CSV table of C-alpha atoms in Angstrom, one decimal:
chain,number,residue,atom,x,y,z
A,1,UNK,CA,-98.4,-34.9,-233.2
A,2,UNK,CA,-101.1,-36.6,-231.0
A,3,UNK,CA,-103.3,-39.1,-232.8
A,4,UNK,CA,-107.1,-39.6,-232.8
A,5,UNK,CA,-109.3,-42.5,-233.7
A,6,UNK,CA,-112.5,-42.0,-235.5
A,7,UNK,CA,-115.1,-44.7,-236.1
A,8,UNK,CA,-117.7,-44.5,-238.9
A,9,UNK,CA,-121.1,-46.2,-238.6
A,10,UNK,CA,-122.5,-48.3,-241.5
A,11,UNK,CA,-125.8,-46.6,-242.2
A,12,UNK,CA,-127.4,-49.9,-243.0
A,13,UNK,CA,-126.2,-51.5,-239.8
A,14,UNK,CA,-126.0,-48.6,-237.3
A,15,UNK,CA,-125.2,-51.0,-234.4
A,16,UNK,CA,-121.8,-51.9,-235.8
A,17,UNK,CA,-118.7,-49.9,-236.8
A,18,UNK,CA,-117.4,-50.8,-240.2
A,19,UNK,CA,-114.5,-48.3,-240.6
A,20,UNK,CA,-111.7,-47.2,-238.4
A,21,UNK,CA,-109.7,-44.0,-239.1
A,22,UNK,CA,-106.4,-42.9,-237.6
A,23,UNK,CA,-105.6,-39.3,-238.1
A,24,UNK,CA,-102.9,-37.0,-236.6
A,25,UNK,CA,-104.6,-34.6,-234.2
A,26,UNK,CA,-103.2,-31.6,-236.1
A,27,UNK,CA,-105.0,-32.8,-239.3
A,28,UNK,CA,-108.4,-33.7,-237.8
A,29,UNK,CA,-110.1,-30.4,-238.8
A,30,UNK,CA,-108.9,-30.8,-242.4
A,31,UNK,CA,-109.8,-34.5,-242.5
A,32,UNK,CA,-113.3,-33.8,-241.2
A,33,UNK,CA,-113.8,-31.1,-243.9
A,34,UNK,CA,-112.9,-33.7,-246.6
A,35,UNK,CA,-114.6,-36.9,-245.2
A,36,UNK,CA,-117.4,-35.5,-243.0
A,37,UNK,CA,-117.8,-35.7,-239.2
A,38,UNK,CA,-116.4,-38.7,-237.3
A,39,UNK,CA,-117.8,-40.2,-234.1
A,40,UNK,CA,-116.2,-41.2,-230.8
A,41,UNK,CA,-112.9,-39.5,-231.3
A,42,UNK,CA,-110.4,-40.6,-228.7
A,43,UNK,CA,-106.7,-39.8,-228.0
A,44,UNK,CA,-103.9,-42.3,-228.6
A,45,UNK,CA,-102.9,-44.7,-231.3
A,46,UNK,CA,-105.2,-47.8,-231.1
A,47,UNK,CA,-104.1,-51.4,-231.3
A,48,UNK,CA,-106.1,-53.2,-234.0
A,49,UNK,CA,-104.9,-56.7,-233.2
A,50,UNK,CA,-102.5,-59.2,-234.8
A,51,UNK,CA,-103.8,-58.9,-238.3
A,52,UNK,CA,-104.1,-55.1,-238.7
A,53,UNK,CA,-101.4,-52.6,-237.8
A,54,UNK,CA,-101.7,-49.0,-238.6
A,55,UNK,CA,-99.3,-46.1,-238.2
A,56,UNK,CA,-100.0,-42.4,-238.7
A,57,UNK,CA,-97.9,-39.4,-239.5
A,58,UNK,CA,-98.6,-35.6,-239.8
A,59,UNK,CA,-100.5,-35.1,-242.9
A,60,UNK,CA,-101.6,-38.7,-243.1
A,61,UNK,CA,-104.7,-40.7,-242.4
A,62,UNK,CA,-104.8,-44.5,-242.3
A,63,UNK,CA,-108.2,-46.0,-243.2
A,64,UNK,CA,-109.2,-49.5,-242.3
A,65,UNK,CA,-112.4,-51.2,-243.6
A,66,UNK,CA,-113.8,-54.7,-243.7
A,67,UNK,CA,-112.6,-55.1,-247.3
A,68,UNK,CA,-109.3,-53.3,-247.4
A,69,UNK,CA,-107.1,-50.7,-245.7
A,70,UNK,CA,-105.1,-47.9,-247.1
A,71,UNK,CA,-103.0,-44.9,-246.1
A,72,UNK,CA,-103.8,-41.5,-247.5
A,73,UNK,CA,-101.5,-38.4,-247.4
A,74,UNK,CA,-102.5,-34.8,-247.7
A,75,UNK,CA,-100.0,-33.0,-249.9
A,76,UNK,CA,-99.4,-29.2,-249.9
A,77,UNK,CA,-102.5,-28.6,-252.1
A,78,UNK,CA,-104.8,-30.6,-249.9
A,79,UNK,CA,-104.9,-33.5,-252.4
A,80,UNK,CA,-104.6,-37.1,-251.3
A,81,UNK,CA,-102.0,-39.7,-252.1
A,82,UNK,CA,-102.8,-43.3,-251.0
A,83,UNK,CA,-101.5,-46.8,-250.7
A,84,UNK,CA,-104.4,-49.3,-251.2
A,85,UNK,CA,-104.5,-53.0,-250.3
A,86,UNK,CA,-106.4,-55.3,-252.7
A,87,UNK,CA,-106.5,-58.8,-251.2
A,88,UNK,CA,-108.1,-60.5,-254.2
A,89,UNK,CA,-110.5,-60.0,-257.1
A,90,UNK,CA,-113.0,-62.6,-256.0
A,91,UNK,CA,-116.1,-60.5,-256.8
A,92,UNK,CA,-114.9,-60.1,-260.4
A,93,UNK,CA,-113.9,-63.7,-260.8
A,94,UNK,CA,-117.2,-64.9,-259.2
A,95,UNK,CA,-119.8,-62.2,-259.8
A,96,UNK,CA,-122.6,-64.5,-258.8
A,97,UNK,CA,-121.7,-63.6,-255.2
A,98,UNK,CA,-122.9,-60.1,-255.8
A,99,UNK,CA,-126.6,-59.3,-255.5
A,100,UNK,CA,-127.0,-58.0,-259.1
A,101,UNK,CA,-125.3,-56.5,-262.1
A,102,UNK,CA,-125.2,-53.1,-260.4
A,103,UNK,CA,-123.2,-54.7,-257.6
A,104,UNK,CA,-120.7,-56.0,-260.1
A,105,UNK,CA,-120.4,-52.7,-261.8
A,106,UNK,CA,-119.9,-51.0,-258.5
A,107,UNK,CA,-117.2,-53.5,-257.4
A,108,UNK,CA,-115.3,-53.2,-260.6
A,109,UNK,CA,-115.6,-49.4,-260.8
A,110,UNK,CA,-114.5,-48.9,-257.1
A,111,UNK,CA,-111.6,-51.2,-257.5
A,112,UNK,CA,-110.6,-49.6,-260.8
A,113,UNK,CA,-110.6,-46.1,-259.2
A,114,UNK,CA,-108.7,-47.3,-256.1
A,115,UNK,CA,-106.0,-49.0,-258.2
A,116,UNK,CA,-105.6,-46.1,-260.6
A,117,UNK,CA,-105.8,-43.2,-258.0
A,118,UNK,CA,-103.4,-44.8,-255.5
A,119,UNK,CA,-99.7,-44.2,-255.4
A,120,UNK,CA,-99.0,-47.9,-254.7
A,121,UNK,CA,-101.0,-51.1,-254.5
A,122,UNK,CA,-100.3,-53.8,-251.9
A,123,UNK,CA,-101.6,-57.4,-252.4
A,124,UNK,CA,-101.0,-60.7,-250.7
A,125,UNK,CA,-99.7,-63.0,-253.5
A,126,UNK,CA,-98.3,-63.1,-257.0
A,127,UNK,CA,-101.5,-64.7,-258.1
A,128,UNK,CA,-103.5,-61.7,-256.9
A,129,UNK,CA,-101.0,-59.4,-258.5
A,130,UNK,CA,-101.7,-61.1,-261.8
A,131,UNK,CA,-105.4,-60.7,-261.3
A,132,UNK,CA,-105.0,-57.0,-260.6
A,133,UNK,CA,-102.9,-56.5,-263.7
A,134,UNK,CA,-105.5,-58.5,-265.7
A,135,UNK,CA,-108.5,-56.5,-264.5
A,136,UNK,CA,-107.2,-53.0,-264.0
A,137,UNK,CA,-104.2,-52.5,-266.4
A,138,UNK,CA,-101.9,-50.7,-264.0
A,139,UNK,CA,-98.1,-50.7,-264.2
A,140,UNK,CA,-96.6,-53.9,-262.7
A,141,UNK,CA,-94.1,-51.9,-260.7
A,142,UNK,CA,-96.9,-50.1,-258.9
A,143,UNK,CA,-97.9,-53.4,-257.2
A,144,UNK,CA,-96.1,-54.8,-254.2
A,145,UNK,CA,-96.7,-58.4,-253.0
A,146,UNK,CA,-96.5,-58.8,-249.2
A,147,UNK,CA,-97.5,-62.2,-247.8
A,148,UNK,CA,-99.8,-62.6,-244.8
A,149,UNK,CA,-98.5,-64.0,-241.6
A,150,UNK,CA,-99.9,-66.6,-239.2
A,151,UNK,CA,-101.5,-66.2,-235.8
A,152,UNK,CA,-99.0,-67.5,-233.3
A,153,UNK,CA,-101.7,-69.6,-231.5
A,154,UNK,CA,-101.6,-72.1,-234.4
A,155,UNK,CA,-97.9,-72.8,-233.9
A,156,UNK,CA,-98.2,-73.0,-230.1
A,157,UNK,CA,-99.1,-76.4,-228.7
A,158,UNK,CA,-102.4,-76.1,-226.7
A,159,UNK,CA,-102.7,-77.6,-223.1
A,160,UNK,CA,-103.5,-81.3,-223.1
A,161,UNK,CA,-106.6,-80.6,-221.0
A,162,UNK,CA,-108.0,-78.3,-223.7
A,163,UNK,CA,-107.3,-80.9,-226.4
A,164,UNK,CA,-109.1,-83.6,-224.4
A,165,UNK,CA,-112.0,-81.2,-223.8
A,166,UNK,CA,-112.4,-80.5,-227.6
A,167,UNK,CA,-112.1,-84.1,-228.5
A,168,UNK,CA,-114.8,-85.0,-226.0
A,169,UNK,CA,-117.1,-82.1,-226.9
A,170,UNK,CA,-117.1,-83.0,-230.6
A,171,UNK,CA,-116.8,-86.8,-230.1
A,172,UNK,CA,-113.7,-87.0,-232.4
A,173,UNK,CA,-112.4,-90.5,-231.7
A,174,UNK,CA,-112.1,-91.8,-235.2
A,175,UNK,CA,-109.7,-90.5,-237.9
A,176,UNK,CA,-111.1,-87.4,-239.6
A,177,UNK,CA,-110.4,-85.1,-242.5
A,178,UNK,CA,-110.7,-81.4,-241.8
A,179,UNK,CA,-111.8,-78.5,-243.9
A,180,UNK,CA,-111.9,-74.9,-242.5
A,181,UNK,CA,-112.9,-71.7,-244.3
A,182,UNK,CA,-116.1,-70.2,-245.7
A,183,UNK,CA,-118.3,-72.5,-247.7
A,184,UNK,CA,-119.1,-70.5,-250.8
A,185,UNK,CA,-119.1,-72.5,-254.0
A,186,UNK,CA,-115.6,-71.6,-255.1
A,187,UNK,CA,-114.3,-73.5,-252.0
A,188,UNK,CA,-115.2,-76.7,-253.9
A,189,UNK,CA,-116.8,-78.6,-251.0
A,190,UNK,CA,-119.2,-80.5,-253.2
A,191,UNK,CA,-116.3,-82.2,-254.9
A,192,UNK,CA,-114.7,-82.7,-251.5
A,193,UNK,CA,-117.7,-84.6,-250.3
A,194,UNK,CA,-117.7,-86.7,-253.5
A,195,UNK,CA,-114.0,-87.4,-252.8
A,196,UNK,CA,-114.9,-88.7,-249.3
A,197,UNK,CA,-117.4,-91.0,-251.0
A,198,UNK,CA,-114.8,-92.3,-253.3
A,199,UNK,CA,-112.3,-92.7,-250.4
A,200,UNK,CA,-114.7,-94.7,-248.3
A,201,UNK,CA,-115.2,-97.3,-251.0
A,202,UNK,CA,-112.1,-98.9,-249.6
A,203,UNK,CA,-112.8,-100.9,-246.4
A,204,UNK,CA,-109.6,-99.4,-244.9
A,205,UNK,CA,-111.2,-95.9,-244.8
A,206,UNK,CA,-114.8,-96.8,-244.3
A,207,UNK,CA,-115.0,-95.0,-240.9
A,208,UNK,CA,-113.1,-91.9,-241.9
A,209,UNK,CA,-115.2,-88.7,-241.4
A,210,UNK,CA,-115.1,-85.3,-243.0
A,211,UNK,CA,-115.4,-82.3,-240.6
A,212,UNK,CA,-116.4,-79.0,-242.3
A,213,UNK,CA,-115.9,-75.8,-240.3
A,214,UNK,CA,-117.6,-72.7,-241.8
A,215,UNK,CA,-120.7,-70.6,-241.2
A,216,UNK,CA,-123.7,-69.8,-243.3
A,217,UNK,CA,-124.2,-73.5,-244.2
A,218,UNK,CA,-127.9,-73.0,-244.5
A,219,UNK,CA,-127.4,-70.7,-247.5
A,220,UNK,CA,-125.8,-73.6,-249.6
A,221,UNK,CA,-128.3,-76.4,-249.8
A,222,UNK,CA,-126.1,-78.1,-252.4
A,223,UNK,CA,-123.8,-79.3,-249.7
A,224,UNK,CA,-126.6,-81.1,-247.8
A,225,UNK,CA,-127.8,-82.5,-251.1
A,226,UNK,CA,-124.3,-83.9,-251.9
A,227,UNK,CA,-124.3,-85.6,-248.4
A,228,UNK,CA,-127.7,-87.1,-249.1
A,229,UNK,CA,-126.8,-88.2,-252.6
A,230,UNK,CA,-123.8,-90.2,-251.4
A,231,UNK,CA,-125.5,-91.4,-248.1
A,232,UNK,CA,-122.8,-89.8,-246.0
A,233,UNK,CA,-125.0,-88.4,-243.2
A,234,UNK,CA,-123.0,-90.2,-240.5
A,235,UNK,CA,-119.7,-89.3,-242.1
A,236,UNK,CA,-119.9,-85.6,-242.9
A,237,UNK,CA,-120.2,-83.2,-240.0
A,238,UNK,CA,-120.9,-79.5,-240.2
A,239,UNK,CA,-119.6,-77.6,-237.2
A,240,UNK,CA,-120.4,-74.1,-238.3
A,241,UNK,CA,-118.2,-71.3,-236.8
A,242,UNK,CA,-115.7,-72.2,-234.1
A,243,UNK,CA,-113.4,-69.8,-232.2
A,244,UNK,CA,-109.7,-69.7,-233.1
A,245,UNK,CA,-108.7,-71.5,-229.9
A,246,UNK,CA,-110.9,-74.4,-230.8
A,247,UNK,CA,-109.8,-74.3,-234.5
A,248,UNK,CA,-106.2,-74.6,-233.4
A,249,UNK,CA,-106.9,-77.8,-231.6
A,250,UNK,CA,-109.1,-79.2,-234.4
A,251,UNK,CA,-106.2,-78.7,-236.8
A,252,UNK,CA,-104.0,-80.8,-234.5
A,253,UNK,CA,-106.5,-83.5,-234.1
A,254,UNK,CA,-107.1,-84.0,-237.8
A,255,UNK,CA,-105.4,-86.7,-239.8
A,256,UNK,CA,-105.3,-84.5,-242.9
A,257,UNK,CA,-106.4,-81.0,-243.8
A,258,UNK,CA,-108.0,-80.7,-247.2
A,259,UNK,CA,-108.5,-77.4,-249.0
A,260,UNK,CA,-109.3,-77.9,-252.8
A,261,UNK,CA,-110.3,-74.3,-253.4
A,262,UNK,CA,-110.8,-73.0,-257.0
A,263,UNK,CA,-109.6,-69.5,-256.1
A,264,UNK,CA,-107.8,-67.8,-253.3
A,265,UNK,CA,-106.1,-64.4,-253.0
A,266,UNK,CA,-103.8,-66.0,-250.5
A,267,UNK,CA,-105.1,-69.1,-248.7
A,268,UNK,CA,-104.4,-68.8,-245.0
A,269,UNK,CA,-106.1,-72.1,-243.7
A,270,UNK,CA,-103.5,-74.4,-245.3
A,271,UNK,CA,-100.7,-72.4,-243.6
A,272,UNK,CA,-102.5,-72.5,-240.3
A,273,UNK,CA,-102.8,-76.3,-240.6
A,274,UNK,CA,-99.1,-76.7,-241.5
A,275,UNK,CA,-98.2,-74.5,-238.5
A,276,UNK,CA,-100.2,-76.9,-236.4
A,277,UNK,CA,-98.3,-79.9,-237.8
A,278,UNK,CA,-101.1,-81.3,-239.9
A,279,UNK,CA,-100.5,-82.7,-243.4
A,280,UNK,CA,-102.2,-80.7,-246.1
A,281,UNK,CA,-103.9,-81.5,-249.4
A,282,UNK,CA,-104.7,-78.5,-251.5
A,283,UNK,CA,-105.3,-77.2,-255.0
A,284,UNK,CA,-102.7,-76.7,-257.8
A,285,UNK,CA,-104.4,-73.5,-258.9
A,286,UNK,CA,-104.5,-69.8,-258.0
A,287,UNK,CA,-102.3,-68.7,-255.1
A,288,UNK,CA,-102.1,-72.0,-253.3
A,289,UNK,CA,-99.0,-73.6,-254.9
A,290,UNK,CA,-97.2,-70.3,-254.2
A,291,UNK,CA,-98.2,-70.3,-250.6
A,292,UNK,CA,-97.6,-74.0,-249.7
A,293,UNK,CA,-94.6,-74.6,-251.8
A,294,UNK,CA,-93.4,-78.2,-251.7
A,295,UNK,CA,-95.0,-78.7,-248.2
A,296,UNK,CA,-98.4,-80.1,-249.3
A,297,UNK,CA,-99.9,-82.5,-251.8
A,298,UNK,CA,-101.2,-80.5,-254.8
A,299,UNK,CA,-104.2,-81.8,-256.7
A,300,UNK,CA,-106.5,-80.8,-259.6
A,301,UNK,CA,-109.5,-79.4,-257.7
A,302,UNK,CA,-111.9,-80.3,-260.6
A,303,UNK,CA,-111.1,-84.0,-260.2
A,304,UNK,CA,-112.7,-85.6,-257.1
A,305,UNK,CA,-110.7,-88.8,-257.9
A,306,UNK,CA,-107.5,-86.8,-257.5
A,307,UNK,CA,-108.6,-85.3,-254.2
A,308,UNK,CA,-109.6,-88.8,-252.9
A,309,UNK,CA,-106.3,-90.3,-254.0
A,310,UNK,CA,-104.3,-87.6,-252.2
A,311,UNK,CA,-106.2,-88.1,-249.0
A,312,UNK,CA,-105.8,-91.9,-249.4
A,313,UNK,CA,-102.0,-91.4,-249.7
A,314,UNK,CA,-101.7,-89.3,-246.6
A,315,UNK,CA,-103.9,-91.6,-244.5
A,316,UNK,CA,-102.2,-94.8,-245.5
A,317,UNK,CA,-98.5,-93.7,-245.6
A,318,UNK,CA,-96.9,-92.8,-242.2
A,319,UNK,CA,-93.6,-91.8,-243.9
A,320,UNK,CA,-95.5,-89.4,-246.2
A,321,UNK,CA,-97.4,-87.9,-243.2
A,322,UNK,CA,-94.2,-87.3,-241.3
A,323,UNK,CA,-92.5,-85.7,-244.3
A,324,UNK,CA,-95.4,-83.4,-245.0
A,325,UNK,CA,-95.6,-82.5,-241.3
A,326,UNK,CA,-91.9,-81.6,-241.2
A,327,UNK,CA,-92.1,-79.7,-244.5
A,328,UNK,CA,-95.2,-77.9,-243.4
A,329,UNK,CA,-93.8,-76.7,-240.1
A,330,UNK,CA,-90.7,-75.4,-241.9
A,331,UNK,CA,-92.8,-73.7,-244.6
A,332,UNK,CA,-95.1,-72.0,-242.0
A,333,UNK,CA,-92.2,-70.5,-240.3
A,334,UNK,CA,-91.4,-68.5,-243.4
A,335,UNK,CA,-94.5,-66.4,-243.0
A,336,UNK,CA,-94.3,-63.7,-240.3
A,337,UNK,CA,-96.5,-60.7,-239.5
A,338,UNK,CA,-93.5,-58.9,-238.2
A,339,UNK,CA,-91.7,-59.3,-241.6
A,340,UNK,CA,-94.9,-58.2,-243.5
A,341,UNK,CA,-95.4,-55.2,-241.3
A,342,UNK,CA,-91.8,-54.1,-241.7
A,343,UNK,CA,-92.2,-54.2,-245.5
A,344,UNK,CA,-95.5,-52.3,-245.3
A,345,UNK,CA,-93.8,-49.6,-243.2
A,346,UNK,CA,-91.0,-49.3,-245.8
A,347,UNK,CA,-93.5,-48.7,-248.5
A,348,UNK,CA,-95.4,-46.1,-246.5
A,349,UNK,CA,-92.0,-44.4,-245.9
A,350,UNK,CA,-91.4,-44.4,-249.7
A,351,UNK,CA,-94.8,-42.8,-250.2
A,352,UNK,CA,-94.0,-40.3,-247.4
A,353,UNK,CA,-90.8,-39.3,-249.3
A,354,UNK,CA,-92.5,-38.5,-252.6
């Protein structure tokens, strides 16, 4: 049956679309009756890009939002079956990120309903599966772990002219340590800054800089205070948001990538760094040991001394750098969007058959 794409506007931000819906054309009238009118319907199955792939069948609607995506099936009685994706439980682990207690109650209730009403639950790591079991008490066999893949641009060497242009633009001529990701408190950047301070006590590393990529820096004054406290104004640089093309080059220019996060549902940046051939230091908690395997140095993220020591080892030992680089490249090749999509389609087929 022909497909149609509907887009739903966020009432609080009418200028942007926050939900995409794929519905078989033969089911559009029934879908509208259940979910309300949809805007800008067009023919044809859309391409959502490398990180989101959606397939529709008669009687099915695939729903994609900023937080998760699921597939819902109309059965003979007009009821819905669904497969829901829960990437992590960060808002339950860190409720301070929500505006108030009502926000926490809403997050928990909505995730509880999604997990209990769905036919299957997809998540991105065994660590996230454990969190879902902990918070929502669903049968373990209902949850399938499907790892994320890696954007191919991180494993593809960029043109030398582009590398030279990025190095010149950001004036990256000294060895530097790189962090990329958001900068919320659970990313542990205050301890990372303290670790740089400890590292620079050695004259050998006195000129090493820390480059932090992540937007909304102004919201977290504690990071600026940490820089001021340790007198690192010349040695910690905040780049804000950078496009993926630039990020791919920054990974390759970095001497080491550091990611001492306290919690991750998956943890894509360490894999991107490894795919770029950059040695990685990351946490020994949450999903990160599962993702990086034996291809990174694992540290206790609560100990700045441990983070500093791991960075020191990578910076001072060429043999270790080469070994981590080789292991990282091999590890990154084990994560494929094609493989993940194939497994998602298998699960959708299983739901289709029930």
